[in-house]
């Protein structure tokens, strides 16, 4: 996760990070969680594979045709929450599928709140009415990340394969705002919507989003089927990053923060832009990024639990060889603490010898070799170069 706004407007943040670095997870403000260096991860939990939409890029192949079979039962899910609370994870992010289609989500959230856990929701927004927004707020979920993949209905609805999805999603932002629930925009940028990025940012500001989170396409699930057709080239990526940098510079950080996900090398573009600008925040930004100790969070600061209880290093690392285990056999805390687990050992090799452009150079300590899921998807080699990397062009 490349926190553009926090790096650009972060004077004093380094000292704050150092101050909170050794505190218990529950005592660390959300703004600093990414920099604590913990192995107690943010848990992306796919509560269900069921979804009312069938999106082109879905890494989880969710859709209306998926059923509740083999999903964790309510007692099992409550047990997972107890385990996660016991190990002190900083955040649970309920996702799917569409997590609001899981009937017991309110019970799960209230139980997590009772155990002192912080929660967020990742949703397509189409099921969020004013009443649902209030229920989300009242059960203790503090933030809703709402997917918005086009500034126009035609673009968003085509991407989501559902006529009318755009109107319902826009209405969701209004409902969240009315309920006092903090929400943000999540956009996956592709060749089909990259021309609307500027308009999307403006729309996010108009909707009152507190965060603009840009995801790059990852070859997982249905995203694998459309990856070659939709993935951006180097020129499109650098143009998008330049636009986000410019908007983050112009936007009051208290109004909306900007960040990108799924490409640790984005920090190189950010630092280069700040250096070119002669930014007074450059030294602090570099210090923050160096505190991450190598880019990708999979297997360290991020974990994934799927609807059937399978545990993976991140939500995109779903290949069979990356399976960590299943919570029906061993608790998550035990699985995550297993220093001999082959999958975790692989992802935690921060100084592994990667191939091609990822093999060394002056940026390696910052980007950590990019995204290993993309590298593996290209030719089955976890240690190959990240084919999405554009750094040599900078």
mmCIF file of C-alpha atoms in Angstrom:
data_model
loop_
_atom_site.group_PDB
_atom_site.id
_atom_site.type_symbol
_atom_site.label_atom_id
_atom_site.label_comp_id
_atom_site.label_asym_id
_atom_site.label_seq_id
_atom_site.Cartn_x
_atom_site.Cartn_y
_atom_site.Cartn_z
ATOM 1 C CA UNK A 1 0.000 0.000 0.000
ATOM 2 C CA UNK A 2 1.496 3.292 -1.145
ATOM 3 C CA UNK A 3 0.214 6.058 1.138
ATOM 4 C CA UNK A 4 0.649 9.064 -1.115
ATOM 5 C CA UNK A 5 -1.018 11.663 1.084
ATOM 6 C CA UNK A 6 0.613 10.502 4.305
ATOM 7 C CA UNK A 7 4.047 10.691 2.729
ATOM 8 C CA UNK A 8 3.467 14.052 1.048
ATOM 9 C CA UNK A 9 1.952 15.773 4.068
ATOM 10 C CA UNK A 10 3.681 13.817 6.799
ATOM 11 C CA UNK A 11 5.999 16.147 8.629
ATOM 12 C CA UNK A 12 6.222 14.840 12.154
ATOM 13 C CA UNK A 13 4.838 11.444 11.154
ATOM 14 C CA UNK A 14 8.188 9.660 11.489
ATOM 15 C CA UNK A 15 8.511 10.651 15.128
ATOM 16 C CA UNK A 16 4.901 9.632 15.713
ATOM 17 C CA UNK A 17 5.529 6.235 14.109
ATOM 18 C CA UNK A 18 8.571 5.677 16.290
ATOM 19 C CA UNK A 19 6.547 6.699 19.342
ATOM 20 C CA UNK A 20 3.857 4.090 18.623
ATOM 21 C CA UNK A 21 6.097 1.389 17.190
ATOM 22 C CA UNK A 22 6.290 -0.830 20.266
ATOM 23 C CA UNK A 23 2.792 -0.233 21.630
ATOM 24 C CA UNK A 24 0.153 -2.991 21.674
ATOM 25 C CA UNK A 25 -1.730 -3.078 18.377
ATOM 26 C CA UNK A 26 -4.943 -1.770 19.914
ATOM 27 C CA UNK A 27 -3.135 1.331 21.106
ATOM 28 C CA UNK A 28 -1.786 2.349 17.708
ATOM 29 C CA UNK A 29 -3.807 4.972 15.813
ATOM 30 C CA UNK A 30 -5.063 3.761 12.451
ATOM 31 C CA UNK A 31 -2.899 6.246 10.557
ATOM 32 C CA UNK A 32 0.255 4.498 11.773
ATOM 33 C CA UNK A 33 -0.737 0.818 11.568
ATOM 34 C CA UNK A 34 1.005 0.280 8.229
ATOM 35 C CA UNK A 35 4.337 1.352 9.711
ATOM 36 C CA UNK A 36 4.430 -0.673 12.934
ATOM 37 C CA UNK A 37 6.419 -3.544 11.457
ATOM 38 C CA UNK A 38 4.108 -6.091 13.055
ATOM 39 C CA UNK A 39 3.521 -9.687 12.021
ATOM 40 C CA UNK A 40 0.052 -9.478 13.548
ATOM 41 C CA UNK A 41 -1.692 -8.708 10.292
ATOM 42 C CA UNK A 42 -4.632 -6.777 8.979
ATOM 43 C CA UNK A 43 -6.971 -9.642 8.075
ATOM 44 C CA UNK A 44 -8.895 -9.502 4.806
ATOM 45 C CA UNK A 45 -11.737 -11.910 5.501
ATOM 46 C CA UNK A 46 -13.918 -13.090 2.623
ATOM 47 C CA UNK A 47 -17.052 -13.821 4.627
ATOM 48 C CA UNK A 48 -18.827 -15.221 1.570
ATOM 49 C CA UNK A 49 -18.368 -15.882 -2.133
ATOM 50 C CA UNK A 50 -21.969 -14.867 -2.743
ATOM 51 C CA UNK A 51 -22.461 -11.580 -4.575
ATOM 52 C CA UNK A 52 -25.307 -9.788 -6.313
ATOM 53 C CA UNK A 53 -22.889 -8.676 -9.065
ATOM 54 C CA UNK A 54 -20.480 -10.501 -11.355
ATOM 55 C CA UNK A 55 -17.592 -8.097 -11.860
ATOM 56 C CA UNK A 56 -15.046 -8.499 -14.631
ATOM 57 C CA UNK A 57 -11.995 -8.226 -12.381
ATOM 58 C CA UNK A 58 -13.152 -10.183 -9.296
ATOM 59 C CA UNK A 59 -10.167 -11.954 -7.721
ATOM 60 C CA UNK A 60 -12.583 -14.192 -5.817
ATOM 61 C CA UNK A 61 -14.778 -15.282 -8.796
ATOM 62 C CA UNK A 62 -17.794 -14.246 -6.735
ATOM 63 C CA UNK A 63 -21.258 -13.900 -8.210
ATOM 64 C CA UNK A 64 -24.983 -14.660 -8.022
ATOM 65 C CA UNK A 65 -24.307 -18.293 -8.871
ATOM 66 C CA UNK A 66 -22.213 -18.889 -5.735
ATOM 67 C CA UNK A 67 -23.951 -20.455 -2.735
ATOM 68 C CA UNK A 68 -23.280 -20.641 1.016
ATOM 69 C CA UNK A 69 -22.055 -24.231 0.856
ATOM 70 C CA UNK A 70 -18.920 -24.874 2.936
ATOM 71 C CA UNK A 71 -18.883 -21.324 4.304
ATOM 72 C CA UNK A 72 -17.753 -21.048 7.907
ATOM 73 C CA UNK A 73 -20.747 -21.412 10.212
ATOM 74 C CA UNK A 74 -21.652 -18.647 12.639
ATOM 75 C CA UNK A 75 -20.087 -20.496 15.619
ATOM 76 C CA UNK A 76 -16.930 -21.123 13.578
ATOM 77 C CA UNK A 77 -16.727 -17.471 12.529
ATOM 78 C CA UNK A 78 -17.235 -16.305 16.101
ATOM 79 C CA UNK A 79 -14.385 -18.586 17.117
ATOM 80 C CA UNK A 80 -12.153 -17.029 14.479
ATOM 81 C CA UNK A 81 -12.953 -13.595 15.883
ATOM 82 C CA UNK A 82 -12.020 -14.723 19.391
ATOM 83 C CA UNK A 83 -8.745 -16.091 18.072
ATOM 84 C CA UNK A 84 -7.936 -12.900 16.141
ATOM 85 C CA UNK A 85 -8.743 -10.798 19.194
ATOM 86 C CA UNK A 86 -6.528 -12.983 21.335
ATOM 87 C CA UNK A 87 -3.547 -12.454 19.057
ATOM 88 C CA UNK A 88 -4.182 -8.708 18.817
ATOM 89 C CA UNK A 89 -4.731 -8.154 15.093
ATOM 90 C CA UNK A 90 -5.079 -4.434 14.346
ATOM 91 C CA UNK A 91 -8.006 -4.637 11.914
ATOM 92 C CA UNK A 92 -10.488 -7.030 10.306
ATOM 93 C CA UNK A 93 -11.691 -6.057 6.862
ATOM 94 C CA UNK A 94 -14.932 -7.850 6.027
ATOM 95 C CA UNK A 95 -15.094 -8.499 2.292
ATOM 96 C CA UNK A 96 -16.538 -11.041 -0.115
ATOM 97 C CA UNK A 97 -18.234 -11.623 -2.454
ATOM 98 C CA UNK A 98 -20.555 -9.016 -1.116
ATOM 99 C CA UNK A 99 -20.212 -9.269 2.674
ATOM 100 C CA UNK A 100 -23.656 -7.749 3.239
ATOM 101 C CA UNK A 101 -25.140 -10.921 1.737
ATOM 102 C CA UNK A 102 -23.923 -12.884 4.747
ATOM 103 C CA UNK A 103 -26.946 -12.858 7.038
ATOM 104 C CA UNK A 104 -24.988 -13.016 10.302
ATOM 105 C CA UNK A 105 -22.582 -10.166 9.519
ATOM 106 C CA UNK A 106 -24.245 -8.009 12.172
ATOM 107 C CA UNK A 107 -23.722 -10.666 14.855
ATOM 108 C CA UNK A 108 -20.107 -11.140 13.792
ATOM 109 C CA UNK A 109 -19.413 -7.417 13.828
ATOM 110 C CA UNK A 110 -21.015 -6.881 17.222
ATOM 111 C CA UNK A 111 -18.982 -9.769 18.634
ATOM 112 C CA UNK A 112 -15.777 -8.333 17.168
ATOM 113 C CA UNK A 113 -16.579 -4.928 18.648
ATOM 114 C CA UNK A 114 -17.142 -6.582 22.013
ATOM 115 C CA UNK A 115 -13.679 -8.123 21.754
ATOM 116 C CA UNK A 116 -12.138 -4.712 21.067
ATOM 117 C CA UNK A 117 -11.377 -5.254 17.380
ATOM 118 C CA UNK A 118 -11.385 -2.537 14.748
ATOM 119 C CA UNK A 119 -13.391 -3.314 11.610
ATOM 120 C CA UNK A 120 -13.836 -2.054 8.079
ATOM 121 C CA UNK A 121 -16.081 -3.157 5.228
ATOM 122 C CA UNK A 122 -15.298 -3.670 1.536
ATOM 123 C CA UNK A 123 -18.506 -3.529 -0.498
ATOM 124 C CA UNK A 124 -19.905 -2.818 -3.947
ATOM 125 C CA UNK A 125 -22.342 -0.455 -2.242
ATOM 126 C CA UNK A 126 -25.444 -1.518 -4.138
ATOM 127 C CA UNK A 127 -27.118 -2.963 -1.019
ATOM 128 C CA UNK A 128 -26.451 0.048 1.216
ATOM 129 C CA UNK A 129 -29.688 1.862 1.940
ATOM 130 C CA UNK A 130 -29.981 4.542 4.655
ATOM 131 C CA UNK A 131 -31.157 1.824 7.069
ATOM 132 C CA UNK A 132 -28.262 -0.503 6.189
ATOM 133 C CA UNK A 133 -25.765 2.361 6.571
ATOM 134 C CA UNK A 134 -27.049 2.961 10.088
ATOM 135 C CA UNK A 135 -26.790 -0.756 10.893
ATOM 136 C CA UNK A 136 -23.207 -0.807 9.650
ATOM 137 C CA UNK A 137 -22.374 2.156 11.885
ATOM 138 C CA UNK A 138 -24.230 0.809 14.914
ATOM 139 C CA UNK A 139 -22.576 -2.640 14.852
ATOM 140 C CA UNK A 140 -19.122 -1.062 15.190
ATOM 141 C CA UNK A 141 -17.773 -1.036 11.628
ATOM 142 C CA UNK A 142 -15.899 2.257 11.334
ATOM 143 C CA UNK A 143 -15.254 2.516 7.597
ATOM 144 C CA UNK A 144 -16.787 1.338 4.331
ATOM 145 C CA UNK A 145 -14.653 1.093 1.206
ATOM 146 C CA UNK A 146 -17.088 1.307 -1.720
ATOM 147 C CA UNK A 147 -16.101 0.192 -5.218
ATOM 148 C CA UNK A 148 -16.563 2.792 -7.943
ATOM 149 C CA UNK A 149 -14.975 1.936 -11.273
ATOM 150 C CA UNK A 150 -16.209 4.716 -13.507
ATOM 151 C CA UNK A 151 -17.187 8.367 -13.352
ATOM 152 C CA UNK A 152 -20.042 7.560 -15.732
ATOM 153 C CA UNK A 153 -22.817 5.013 -15.318
ATOM 154 C CA UNK A 154 -21.969 3.386 -18.643
ATOM 155 C CA UNK A 155 -18.387 2.667 -17.598
ATOM 156 C CA UNK A 156 -19.122 1.467 -14.071
ATOM 157 C CA UNK A 157 -22.113 -0.669 -15.033
ATOM 158 C CA UNK A 158 -20.176 -2.362 -17.846
ATOM 159 C CA UNK A 159 -17.311 -3.182 -15.481
ATOM 160 C CA UNK A 160 -19.732 -4.480 -12.850
ATOM 161 C CA UNK A 161 -21.876 -6.292 -15.452
ATOM 162 C CA UNK A 162 -25.025 -4.797 -13.952
ATOM 163 C CA UNK A 163 -27.260 -2.063 -15.318
ATOM 164 C CA UNK A 164 -28.138 0.411 -12.565
ATOM 165 C CA UNK A 165 -25.181 -0.454 -10.319
ATOM 166 C CA UNK A 166 -23.718 3.060 -10.667
ATOM 167 C CA UNK A 167 -26.856 4.785 -9.387
ATOM 168 C CA UNK A 168 -27.104 2.439 -6.398
ATOM 169 C CA UNK A 169 -23.425 2.919 -5.559
ATOM 170 C CA UNK A 170 -23.699 6.711 -5.694
ATOM 171 C CA UNK A 171 -26.735 6.474 -3.414
ATOM 172 C CA UNK A 172 -24.661 4.385 -0.981
ATOM 173 C CA UNK A 173 -22.232 7.256 -0.460
ATOM 174 C CA UNK A 174 -25.118 9.574 0.380
ATOM 175 C CA UNK A 175 -26.543 7.017 2.812
ATOM 176 C CA UNK A 176 -23.181 6.606 4.561
ATOM 177 C CA UNK A 177 -22.702 10.350 4.796
ATOM 178 C CA UNK A 178 -26.170 10.762 6.314
ATOM 179 C CA UNK A 179 -25.442 8.026 8.850
ATOM 180 C CA UNK A 180 -22.096 9.540 9.818
ATOM 181 C CA UNK A 181 -20.225 6.499 8.540
ATOM 182 C CA UNK A 182 -16.818 7.237 7.059
ATOM 183 C CA UNK A 183 -16.456 5.863 3.556
ATOM 184 C CA UNK A 184 -14.046 5.933 0.649
ATOM 185 C CA UNK A 185 -13.729 5.126 -3.030
ATOM 186 C CA UNK A 186 -12.028 1.949 -4.234
ATOM 187 C CA UNK A 187 -11.267 1.900 -7.959
ATOM 188 C CA UNK A 188 -9.495 -0.751 -10.012
ATOM 189 C CA UNK A 189 -7.823 1.100 -12.868
ATOM 190 C CA UNK A 190 -7.790 -0.587 -16.276
ATOM 191 C CA UNK A 191 -7.633 0.363 -19.933
ATOM 192 C CA UNK A 192 -11.416 0.750 -19.913
ATOM 193 C CA UNK A 193 -11.586 3.419 -17.216
ATOM 194 C CA UNK A 194 -8.141 5.045 -16.971
ATOM 195 C CA UNK A 195 -9.378 7.952 -19.086
ATOM 196 C CA UNK A 196 -11.874 8.789 -16.321
ATOM 197 C CA UNK A 197 -9.369 8.931 -13.460
ATOM 198 C CA UNK A 198 -9.455 12.718 -13.112
ATOM 199 C CA UNK A 199 -13.246 12.729 -13.184
ATOM 200 C CA UNK A 200 -13.323 9.876 -10.643
ATOM 201 C CA UNK A 201 -11.185 11.845 -8.208
ATOM 202 C CA UNK A 202 -13.436 14.881 -8.595
ATOM 203 C CA UNK A 203 -16.509 12.707 -8.092
ATOM 204 C CA UNK A 204 -15.013 11.153 -4.957
ATOM 205 C CA UNK A 205 -14.460 14.598 -3.489
ATOM 206 C CA UNK A 206 -18.014 15.597 -4.387
ATOM 207 C CA UNK A 207 -19.389 12.468 -2.699
ATOM 208 C CA UNK A 208 -17.512 13.253 0.508
ATOM 209 C CA UNK A 209 -15.183 10.238 0.344
ATOM 210 C CA UNK A 210 -12.421 10.388 2.939
ATOM 211 C CA UNK A 211 -10.124 8.119 0.922
ATOM 212 C CA UNK A 212 -9.339 7.499 -2.739
ATOM 213 C CA UNK A 213 -7.795 4.057 -3.036
ATOM 214 C CA UNK A 214 -6.519 3.003 -6.456
ATOM 215 C CA UNK A 215 -6.032 -0.713 -7.082
ATOM 216 C CA UNK A 216 -4.009 -2.099 -9.962
ATOM 217 C CA UNK A 217 -5.356 -5.209 -11.648
ATOM 218 C CA UNK A 218 -3.967 -8.510 -10.312
ATOM 219 C CA UNK A 219 -4.165 -11.806 -12.269
ATOM 220 C CA UNK A 220 -6.340 -13.687 -9.790
ATOM 221 C CA UNK A 221 -9.826 -15.154 -10.162
ATOM 222 C CA UNK A 222 -11.724 -13.589 -13.063
ATOM 223 C CA UNK A 223 -9.000 -10.963 -13.130
ATOM 224 C CA UNK A 224 -6.789 -13.613 -14.730
ATOM 225 C CA UNK A 225 -9.203 -14.029 -17.630
ATOM 226 C CA UNK A 226 -9.198 -10.327 -18.503
ATOM 227 C CA UNK A 227 -5.689 -9.420 -17.337
ATOM 228 C CA UNK A 228 -3.939 -9.247 -20.722
ATOM 229 C CA UNK A 229 -6.776 -7.206 -22.209
ATOM 230 C CA UNK A 230 -7.263 -4.749 -19.352
ATOM 231 C CA UNK A 231 -3.852 -4.237 -17.721
ATOM 232 C CA UNK A 232 -2.277 -0.811 -18.212
ATOM 233 C CA UNK A 233 1.054 -0.244 -19.908
ATOM 234 C CA UNK A 234 3.964 1.713 -18.442
ATOM 235 C CA UNK A 235 2.932 5.030 -19.953
ATOM 236 C CA UNK A 236 -0.625 4.711 -18.654
ATOM 237 C CA UNK A 237 0.564 3.745 -15.172
ATOM 238 C CA UNK A 238 3.036 6.610 -14.837
ATOM 239 C CA UNK A 239 0.439 9.061 -16.159
ATOM 240 C CA UNK A 240 -2.062 7.854 -13.554
ATOM 241 C CA UNK A 241 0.492 8.111 -10.746
ATOM 242 C CA UNK A 242 1.433 11.616 -11.852
ATOM 243 C CA UNK A 243 -2.218 12.615 -11.720
ATOM 244 C CA UNK A 244 -2.703 11.174 -8.239
ATOM 245 C CA UNK A 245 0.440 12.929 -7.055
ATOM 246 C CA UNK A 246 -0.816 16.245 -8.407
ATOM 247 C CA UNK A 247 -4.270 15.813 -6.853
ATOM 248 C CA UNK A 248 -2.806 14.752 -3.505
ATOM 249 C CA UNK A 249 -0.642 17.866 -3.560
ATOM 250 C CA UNK A 250 -3.660 20.083 -4.211
ATOM 251 C CA UNK A 251 -6.095 18.366 -1.813
ATOM 252 C CA UNK A 252 -6.336 19.143 1.883
ATOM 253 C CA UNK A 253 -5.194 15.879 3.554
ATOM 254 C CA UNK A 254 -8.004 16.300 6.074
ATOM 255 C CA UNK A 255 -10.533 16.191 3.223
ATOM 256 C CA UNK A 256 -9.349 13.076 1.372
ATOM 257 C CA UNK A 257 -6.258 10.896 1.354
ATOM 258 C CA UNK A 258 -4.827 9.143 -1.711
ATOM 259 C CA UNK A 259 -3.198 5.746 -1.863
ATOM 260 C CA UNK A 260 -2.465 2.911 -4.275
ATOM 261 C CA UNK A 261 -2.515 -0.838 -3.700
ATOM 262 C CA UNK A 262 -0.934 -3.920 -5.305
ATOM 263 C CA UNK A 263 2.278 -2.343 -6.602
ATOM 264 C CA UNK A 264 4.900 -1.645 -3.892
ATOM 265 C CA UNK A 265 7.090 0.022 -6.543
ATOM 266 C CA UNK A 266 4.665 2.963 -6.644
ATOM 267 C CA UNK A 267 6.671 4.441 -3.788
ATOM 268 C CA UNK A 268 9.602 4.949 -6.193
ATOM 269 C CA UNK A 269 7.508 7.194 -8.417
ATOM 270 C CA UNK A 270 6.274 9.068 -5.348
ATOM 271 C CA UNK A 271 9.761 9.755 -3.999
ATOM 272 C CA UNK A 272 11.026 10.767 -7.452
ATOM 273 C CA UNK A 273 8.139 13.227 -7.790
ATOM 274 C CA UNK A 274 8.748 14.686 -4.341
ATOM 275 C CA UNK A 275 12.459 15.038 -5.049
ATOM 276 C CA UNK A 276 11.744 16.811 -8.329
ATOM 277 C CA UNK A 277 9.438 19.198 -6.453
ATOM 278 C CA UNK A 278 12.011 19.855 -3.748
ATOM 279 C CA UNK A 279 9.435 18.728 -1.176
ATOM 280 C CA UNK A 280 10.164 19.515 2.459
ATOM 281 C CA UNK A 281 8.521 16.189 3.324
ATOM 282 C CA UNK A 282 10.932 14.081 1.259
ATOM 283 C CA UNK A 283 13.149 12.932 4.135
ATOM 284 C CA UNK A 284 10.168 11.961 6.293
ATOM 285 C CA UNK A 285 8.524 10.175 3.358
ATOM 286 C CA UNK A 286 11.655 8.163 2.709
ATOM 287 C CA UNK A 287 11.885 7.292 6.406
ATOM 288 C CA UNK A 288 8.272 6.102 6.465
ATOM 289 C CA UNK A 289 8.741 3.925 3.407
ATOM 290 C CA UNK A 290 11.999 2.468 4.710
ATOM 291 C CA UNK A 291 10.206 1.538 7.947
ATOM 292 C CA UNK A 292 8.105 -0.920 5.919
ATOM 293 C CA UNK A 293 11.305 -2.911 5.296
ATOM 294 C CA UNK A 294 10.599 -3.971 1.764
ATOM 295 C CA UNK A 295 7.329 -3.168 0.094
ATOM 296 C CA UNK A 296 4.827 -6.029 -0.111
ATOM 297 C CA UNK A 297 2.818 -6.798 3.035
ATOM 298 C CA UNK A 298 1.685 -10.307 2.076
ATOM 299 C CA UNK A 299 2.497 -12.842 4.759
ATOM 300 C CA UNK A 300 3.558 -10.210 7.276
ATOM 301 C CA UNK A 301 1.258 -7.210 7.740
ATOM 302 C CA UNK A 302 -1.572 -8.659 5.617
ATOM 303 C CA UNK A 303 -3.401 -12.009 5.686
ATOM 304 C CA UNK A 304 -6.461 -13.505 4.038
ATOM 305 C CA UNK A 305 -9.132 -15.904 5.276
ATOM 306 C CA UNK A 306 -11.538 -17.155 2.623
ATOM 307 C CA UNK A 307 -15.170 -18.164 3.065
ATOM 308 C CA UNK A 308 -14.233 -21.788 3.788
ATOM 309 C CA UNK A 309 -11.565 -20.944 6.362
ATOM 310 C CA UNK A 310 -8.527 -21.282 4.119
ATOM 311 C CA UNK A 311 -5.681 -18.962 5.069
ATOM 312 C CA UNK A 312 -3.434 -17.270 2.481
ATOM 313 C CA UNK A 313 -0.638 -14.656 2.657
ATOM 314 C CA UNK A 314 -2.936 -12.110 0.982
ATOM 315 C CA UNK A 315 -6.271 -11.997 -0.807
ATOM 316 C CA UNK A 316 -4.622 -12.263 -4.242
ATOM 317 C CA UNK A 317 -2.249 -15.135 -3.401
ATOM 318 C CA UNK A 318 -4.817 -17.883 -3.867
ATOM 319 C CA UNK A 319 -2.716 -20.427 -5.764
ATOM 320 C CA UNK A 320 -2.756 -23.891 -4.089
ATOM 321 C CA UNK A 321 0.968 -23.688 -3.348
ATOM 322 C CA UNK A 322 0.370 -20.506 -1.325
ATOM 323 C CA UNK A 323 -2.178 -22.102 1.019
ATOM 324 C CA UNK A 324 -1.071 -21.610 4.628
ATOM 325 C CA UNK A 325 -3.705 -23.911 6.130
ATOM 326 C CA UNK A 326 -7.323 -23.982 7.261
ATOM 327 C CA UNK A 327 -8.720 -22.643 10.518
ATOM 328 C CA UNK A 328 -10.967 -25.714 10.807
ATOM 329 C CA UNK A 329 -7.803 -27.715 11.413
ATOM 330 C CA UNK A 330 -5.609 -25.217 13.293
ATOM 331 C CA UNK A 331 -6.408 -21.753 14.701
ATOM 332 C CA UNK A 332 -5.325 -18.795 12.604
ATOM 333 C CA UNK A 333 -2.966 -17.622 15.360
ATOM 334 C CA UNK A 334 -1.182 -20.993 15.325
ATOM 335 C CA UNK A 335 -0.928 -21.071 11.541
ATOM 336 C CA UNK A 336 0.431 -17.524 11.379
ATOM 337 C CA UNK A 337 3.037 -18.195 14.053
ATOM 338 C CA UNK A 338 4.377 -21.294 12.286
ATOM 339 C CA UNK A 339 7.852 -20.188 11.221
ATOM 340 C CA UNK A 340 8.305 -23.383 9.196
ATOM 341 C CA UNK A 341 5.165 -22.959 7.086
ATOM 342 C CA UNK A 342 6.407 -23.156 3.467
ATOM 343 C CA UNK A 343 4.052 -20.500 2.128
ATOM 344 C CA UNK A 344 4.820 -17.976 4.866
ATOM 345 C CA UNK A 345 8.542 -18.674 4.664
ATOM 346 C CA UNK A 346 8.425 -17.916 0.934
ATOM 347 C CA UNK A 347 6.568 -14.607 1.317
ATOM 348 C CA UNK A 348 8.645 -13.483 4.282
ATOM 349 C CA UNK A 349 11.940 -13.705 2.402
ATOM 350 C CA UNK A 350 12.485 -9.986 2.155
ATOM 351 C CA UNK A 351 16.016 -10.406 0.810
ATOM 352 C CA UNK A 352 15.423 -13.285 -1.605
ATOM 353 C CA UNK A 353 17.240 -13.289 -4.937
ATOM 354 C CA UNK A 354 14.626 -12.242 -7.485
ATOM 355 C CA UNK A 355 15.090 -12.257 -11.229
ATOM 356 C CA UNK A 356 15.313 -9.500 -13.829
ATOM 357 C CA UNK A 357 14.769 -5.910 -12.742
ATOM 358 C CA UNK A 358 13.683 -7.068 -9.270
ATOM 359 C CA UNK A 359 17.032 -8.701 -8.592
ATOM 360 C CA UNK A 360 18.790 -5.731 -7.089
ATOM 361 C CA UNK A 361 19.519 -2.087 -7.663
ATOM 362 C CA UNK A 362 19.093 0.945 -5.498
ATOM 363 C CA UNK A 363 15.308 0.586 -5.132
ATOM 364 C CA UNK A 364 15.130 -2.974 -3.824
ATOM 365 C CA UNK A 365 15.020 -2.016 -0.140
ATOM 366 C CA UNK A 366 12.005 0.215 -0.807
ATOM 367 C CA UNK A 367 9.874 -1.822 -3.207
ATOM 368 C CA UNK A 368 10.879 -5.281 -1.950
ATOM 369 C CA UNK A 369 10.703 -6.731 -5.436
ATOM 370 C CA UNK A 370 7.159 -5.661 -6.281
ATOM 371 C CA UNK A 371 4.195 -8.050 -6.353
ATOM 372 C CA UNK A 372 5.117 -11.736 -6.157
ATOM 373 C CA UNK A 373 1.616 -12.826 -7.208
ATOM 374 C CA UNK A 374 2.062 -11.157 -10.605
ATOM 375 C CA UNK A 375 5.531 -12.660 -10.945
ATOM 376 C CA UNK A 376 4.229 -16.145 -10.202
ATOM 377 C CA UNK A 377 1.215 -15.766 -12.484
ATOM 378 C CA UNK A 378 3.422 -14.845 -15.445
ATOM 379 C CA UNK A 379 5.329 -18.136 -15.667
ATOM 380 C CA UNK A 380 4.975 -20.017 -12.395
ATOM 381 C CA UNK A 381 8.175 -18.602 -10.894
ATOM 382 C CA UNK A 382 7.677 -16.860 -7.555
ATOM 383 C CA UNK A 383 11.166 -15.349 -7.789
ATOM 384 C CA UNK A 384 10.820 -13.893 -11.298
ATOM 385 C CA UNK A 385 10.581 -10.156 -11.871
ATOM 386 C CA UNK A 386 7.259 -8.385 -11.403
ATOM 387 C CA UNK A 387 6.057 -7.876 -15.017
ATOM 388 C CA UNK A 388 4.057 -4.831 -13.951
ATOM 389 C CA UNK A 389 7.150 -2.922 -12.832
ATOM 390 C CA UNK A 390 7.834 0.346 -14.684
ATOM 391 C CA UNK A 391 10.703 1.617 -12.512
ATOM 392 C CA UNK A 392 13.384 1.336 -15.194
ATOM 393 C CA UNK A 393 11.451 3.958 -17.143
ATOM 394 C CA UNK A 394 11.788 6.603 -14.398
#
